[in-house]
Amino acid sequence: IAGITQAPTSQILAAGRRMTLRCTQDMRHNAMYWYRQDLGLGLRLIHYSNTAGTTGKGEVPDGYSVSRANTDDFPLTLASAVPSQTSVYFCASSDSLETGGYTFGSGTRLTVV
Amino acid sequence: GQNIDQPTEMTATEGAIVQINCTYQTSGFNGLFWYQQHAGEAPTFLSYNVLDGLEEKGRFSSFLSRSKGYSYLLLKELQMKDSASYLCAVTDSGYALNFGKGTSLLVTP
């Protein structure tokens, strides 16, 4: 089934631990994104990648890093998790604005304790 | 940067019509999107406007005025399943979308 797969679905993580959220798409979309969604704050862009081999910073990049080694995968890493990174994380990809903008993954609910 | 404003909450009655407004200020403009998001789920695409005017798609319509930095989403013949958050998003260049904080719509019997 074409789309975006995120893993894990949910995770409870001890503060200070390292964590990688996985995102894989099979639509051959060039652009991929990571957002976090918090109550009252909406979706905020963390990092993006316009094409394999390139990445850029979004609105809230601090504490996060990404890589884009190939078209399909766009992992998000928290080097040393803090409680303020408790959030729902969505990965998305896009190819053409006219065809609907983004395809979203189902999200990862992360709790940092 | 971008500033996108939409009401936090709205309530409407089943069968009625509701209009959700969105105003934006951007340094550039390459399109405006509306997404629907049910609780605990990912956002899903509703509409895309890049030119001024009204785009109609079944019970949902979206309007854009670029000169006024204004859009609205119109939902007709409201159903209980329309209770959700509605997200306005703008792209100023490339494909990255900047989202408003969303409008939570409650449809009552």
GROMACS .gro file of C-alpha atoms in nm:
model
  222
    1ILE     CA    1   0.000   0.000   0.000
    2ALA     CA    2   0.153   0.330  -0.110
    3GLY     CA    3   0.211   0.582   0.161
    4ILE     CA    4   0.428   0.674   0.456
    5THR     CA    5   0.520   0.442   0.740
    6GLN     CA    6   0.629   0.581   1.075
    7ALA     CA    7   0.776   0.381   1.361
    8PRO     CA    8   0.730   0.345   1.646
    9THR     CA    9   0.362   0.431   1.690
   10SER     CA   10   0.428   0.543   2.044
   11GLN     CA   11   0.721   0.549   2.284
   12ILE     CA   12   0.795   0.643   2.641
   13LEU     CA   13   1.154   0.761   2.670
   14ALA     CA   14   1.372   0.852   2.965
   15ALA     CA   15   1.517   1.201   2.956
   16GLY     CA   16   1.873   1.208   2.829
   17ARG     CA   17   1.829   0.904   2.605
   18ARG     CA   18   1.887   0.906   2.231
   19MET     CA   19   1.595   0.818   2.005
   20THR     CA   20   1.544   0.786   1.631
   21LEU     CA   21   1.198   0.813   1.480
   22ARG     CA   22   1.175   0.630   1.152
   23CYS     CA   23   0.991   0.745   0.839
   24THR     CA   24   0.974   0.559   0.509
   25GLN     CA   25   0.775   0.641   0.197
   26ASP     CA   26   0.722   0.437  -0.117
   27MET     CA   27   0.580   0.707  -0.344
   28ARG     CA   28   0.918   0.835  -0.469
   29HIS     CA   29   0.833   1.183  -0.347
   30ASN     CA   30   1.128   1.421  -0.356
   31ALA     CA   31   1.038   1.632  -0.054
   32MET     CA   32   0.996   1.508   0.303
   33TYR     CA   33   0.922   1.684   0.632
   34TRP     CA   34   0.907   1.635   1.006
   35TYR     CA   35   0.649   1.821   1.214
   36ARG     CA   36   0.561   1.816   1.579
   37GLN     CA   37   0.208   1.882   1.695
   38ASP     CA   38   0.132   2.019   2.038
   39LEU     CA   39  -0.200   2.122   2.187
   40GLY     CA   40  -0.262   2.489   2.123
   41LEU     CA   41   0.042   2.527   1.901
   42GLY     CA   42  -0.057   2.334   1.590
   43LEU     CA   43   0.186   2.169   1.352
   44ARG     CA   44   0.536   2.313   1.357
   45LEU     CA   45   0.806   2.226   1.107
   46ILE     CA   46   1.120   2.074   1.256
   47HIS     CA   47   1.331   1.981   0.953
   48TYR     CA   48   1.274   1.924   0.587
   49SER     CA   49   1.445   1.774   0.285
   50ASN     CA   50   1.371   1.888  -0.069
   51THR     CA   51   1.559   1.598  -0.224
   52ALA     CA   52   1.785   1.311  -0.126
   53GLY     CA   53   2.117   1.436   0.010
   54THR     CA   54   1.986   1.775   0.125
   55THR     CA   55   1.820   1.887   0.447
   56GLY     CA   56   1.710   2.216   0.598
   57LYS     CA   57   1.595   2.359   0.928
   58GLY     CA   58   1.236   2.448   0.998
   59GLU     CA   59   1.077   2.656   1.270
   60VAL     CA   60   1.181   2.442   1.571
   61PRO     CA   61   1.500   2.247   1.483
   62ASP     CA   62   1.688   2.266   1.815
   63GLY     CA   63   1.750   1.927   1.973
   64TYR     CA   64   1.671   1.738   1.653
   65SER     CA   65   1.874   1.616   1.357
   66VAL     CA   66   1.780   1.447   1.030
   67SER     CA   67   1.948   1.271   0.740
   68ARG     CA   68   1.834   1.189   0.388
   69ALA     CA   69   2.061   0.922   0.248
   70ASN     CA   70   1.805   0.810  -0.011
   71THR     CA   71   1.464   0.910  -0.147
   72ASP     CA   72   1.259   0.678   0.071
   73ASP     CA   73   1.392   0.730   0.425
   74PHE     CA   74   1.397   1.038   0.646
   75PRO     CA   75   1.480   0.952   1.009
   76LEU     CA   76   1.454   1.208   1.289
   77THR     CA   77   1.697   1.179   1.579
   78LEU     CA   78   1.671   1.325   1.926
   79ALA     CA   79   2.028   1.321   2.054
   80SER     CA   80   1.942   1.369   2.422
   81ALA     CA   81   1.570   1.379   2.486
   82VAL     CA   82   1.413   1.639   2.716
   83PRO     CA   83   1.055   1.653   2.852
   84SER     CA   84   0.969   1.949   2.626
   85GLN     CA   85   1.009   1.714   2.332
   86THR     CA   86   0.701   1.525   2.444
   87SER     CA   87   0.475   1.558   2.142
   88VAL     CA   88   0.313   1.386   1.847
   89TYR     CA   89   0.552   1.371   1.553
   90PHE     CA   90   0.429   1.355   1.197
   91CYS     CA   91   0.636   1.275   0.892
   92ALA     CA   92   0.507   1.391   0.555
   93SER     CA   93   0.612   1.384   0.192
   94SER     CA   94   0.512   1.579  -0.116
   95ASP     CA   95   0.565   1.577  -0.487
   96SER     CA   96   0.324   1.832  -0.630
   97LEU     CA   97   0.123   2.106  -0.461
   98GLU     CA   98  -0.162   2.060  -0.708
   99THR     CA   99  -0.215   1.695  -0.617
  100GLY     CA  100  -0.287   1.763  -0.255
  101GLY     CA  101   0.025   1.888  -0.094
  102TYR     CA  102   0.131   1.644   0.170
  103THR     CA  103   0.085   1.280   0.242
  104PHE     CA  104   0.116   1.231   0.617
  105GLY     CA  105   0.230   0.933   0.815
  106SER     CA  106   0.012   0.815   1.102
  107GLY     CA  107   0.233   0.982   1.362
  108THR     CA  108   0.453   0.886   1.656
  109ARG     CA  109   0.339   0.977   2.005
  110LEU     CA  110   0.652   1.040   2.214
  111THR     CA  111   0.655   1.094   2.588
  112VAL     CA  112   0.981   1.199   2.751
  113VAL     CA  113   0.986   1.143   3.128
  114GLY     CA  114   0.818   3.446   0.840
  115GLN     CA  115   0.448   3.380   0.827
  116ASN     CA  116   0.153   3.457   1.051
  117ILE     CA  117  -0.159   3.245   1.004
  118ASP     CA  118  -0.471   3.309   1.212
  119GLN     CA  119  -0.789   3.108   1.243
  120PRO     CA  120  -1.050   3.077   1.520
  121THR     CA  121  -0.968   2.830   1.793
  122GLU     CA  122  -1.312   2.672   1.825
  123MET     CA  123  -1.648   2.674   1.651
  124THR     CA  124  -1.976   2.496   1.712
  125ALA     CA  125  -2.247   2.430   1.455
  126THR     CA  126  -2.562   2.223   1.422
  127GLU     CA  127  -2.601   1.911   1.212
  128GLY     CA  128  -2.741   2.000   0.868
  129ALA     CA  129  -2.628   2.363   0.889
  130ILE     CA  130  -2.355   2.554   0.704
  131VAL     CA  131  -2.037   2.673   0.874
  132GLN     CA  132  -1.759   2.902   0.749
  133ILE     CA  133  -1.409   2.878   0.896
  134ASN     CA  134  -1.192   3.182   0.825
  135CYS     CA  135  -0.816   3.202   0.786
  136THR     CA  136  -0.604   3.513   0.749
  137TYR     CA  137  -0.237   3.506   0.667
  138GLN     CA  138   0.063   3.732   0.623
  139THR     CA  139   0.350   3.592   0.420
  140SER     CA  140   0.658   3.721   0.248
  141GLY     CA  141   0.562   3.522  -0.061
  142PHE     CA  142   0.270   3.304  -0.165
  143ASN     CA  143   0.261   2.975  -0.350
  144GLY     CA  144  -0.070   2.831  -0.237
  145LEU     CA  145  -0.311   2.779   0.052
  146PHE     CA  146  -0.431   2.443   0.181
  147TRP     CA  147  -0.706   2.322   0.409
  148TYR     CA  148  -0.667   1.993   0.596
  149GLN     CA  149  -0.905   1.802   0.817
  150GLN     CA  150  -0.775   1.621   1.124
  151HIS     CA  151  -0.982   1.391   1.342
  152ALA     CA  152  -0.865   1.336   1.697
  153GLY     CA  153  -0.574   1.095   1.714
  154GLU     CA  154  -0.531   1.080   1.338
  155ALA     CA  155  -0.311   1.237   1.074
  156PRO     CA  156  -0.430   1.539   0.875
  157THR     CA  157  -0.598   1.469   0.543
  158PHE     CA  158  -0.612   1.700   0.243
  159LEU     CA  159  -0.932   1.893   0.172
  160SER     CA  160  -0.850   2.172  -0.071
  161TYR     CA  161  -0.583   2.375  -0.246
  162ASN     CA  162  -0.617   2.735  -0.368
  163VAL     CA  163  -0.350   2.925  -0.556
  164LEU     CA  164  -0.568   3.167  -0.755
  165ASP     CA  165  -0.840   3.398  -0.625
  166GLY     CA  166  -1.188   3.258  -0.615
  167LEU     CA  167  -1.396   2.968  -0.497
  168GLU     CA  168  -1.307   2.600  -0.534
  169GLU     CA  169  -1.598   2.364  -0.477
  170LYS     CA  170  -1.565   1.997  -0.395
  171GLY     CA  171  -1.884   1.829  -0.287
  172ARG     CA  172  -2.000   1.961   0.051
  173PHE     CA  173  -1.675   2.150   0.100
  174SER     CA  174  -1.572   2.475  -0.070
  175SER     CA  175  -1.267   2.694  -0.021
  176PHE     CA  176  -1.225   3.060  -0.111
  177LEU     CA  177  -0.911   3.266  -0.153
  178SER     CA  178  -0.840   3.637  -0.181
  179ARG     CA  179  -0.466   3.691  -0.220
  180SER     CA  180  -0.492   4.071  -0.203
  181LYS     CA  181  -0.662   4.045   0.137
  182GLY     CA  182  -0.456   3.753   0.268
  183TYR     CA  183  -0.782   3.575   0.340
  184SER     CA  184  -0.936   3.235   0.289
  185TYR     CA  185  -1.237   3.049   0.417
  186LEU     CA  186  -1.351   2.690   0.422
  187LEU     CA  187  -1.725   2.641   0.382
  188LEU     CA  188  -1.885   2.320   0.499
  189LYS     CA  189  -2.244   2.256   0.391
  190GLU     CA  190  -2.500   2.005   0.517
  191LEU     CA  191  -2.295   1.940   0.826
  192GLN     CA  192  -2.272   1.585   0.950
  193MET     CA  193  -2.164   1.458   1.290
  194LYS     CA  194  -1.853   1.309   1.130
  195ASP     CA  195  -1.742   1.662   1.034
  196SER     CA  196  -1.648   1.723   1.397
  197ALA     CA  197  -1.272   1.762   1.365
  198SER     CA  198  -0.994   2.016   1.355
  199TYR     CA  199  -0.953   2.214   1.035
  200LEU     CA  200  -0.604   2.334   0.953
  201CYS     CA  201  -0.520   2.625   0.727
  202ALA     CA  202  -0.169   2.607   0.576
  203VAL     CA  203   0.027   2.835   0.346
  204THR     CA  204   0.341   2.783   0.143
  205ASP     CA  205   0.548   3.084   0.048
  206SER     CA  206   0.797   2.898  -0.167
  207GLY     CA  207   0.892   2.543  -0.248
  208TYR     CA  208   0.679   2.279  -0.081
  209ALA     CA  209   0.716   2.344   0.293
  210LEU     CA  210   0.380   2.425   0.452
  211ASN     CA  211   0.329   2.657   0.747
  212PHE     CA  212   0.019   2.567   0.944
  213GLY     CA  213  -0.217   2.774   1.150
  214LYS     CA  214  -0.305   2.643   1.495
  215GLY     CA  215  -0.625   2.487   1.368
  216THR     CA  216  -0.996   2.535   1.431
  217SER     CA  217  -1.175   2.271   1.637
  218LEU     CA  218  -1.527   2.226   1.499
  219LEU     CA  219  -1.795   2.059   1.707
  220VAL     CA  220  -2.112   1.953   1.526
  221THR     CA  221  -2.408   1.908   1.757
  222PRO     CA  222  -2.736   1.723   1.692
   0.00000   0.00000   0.00000
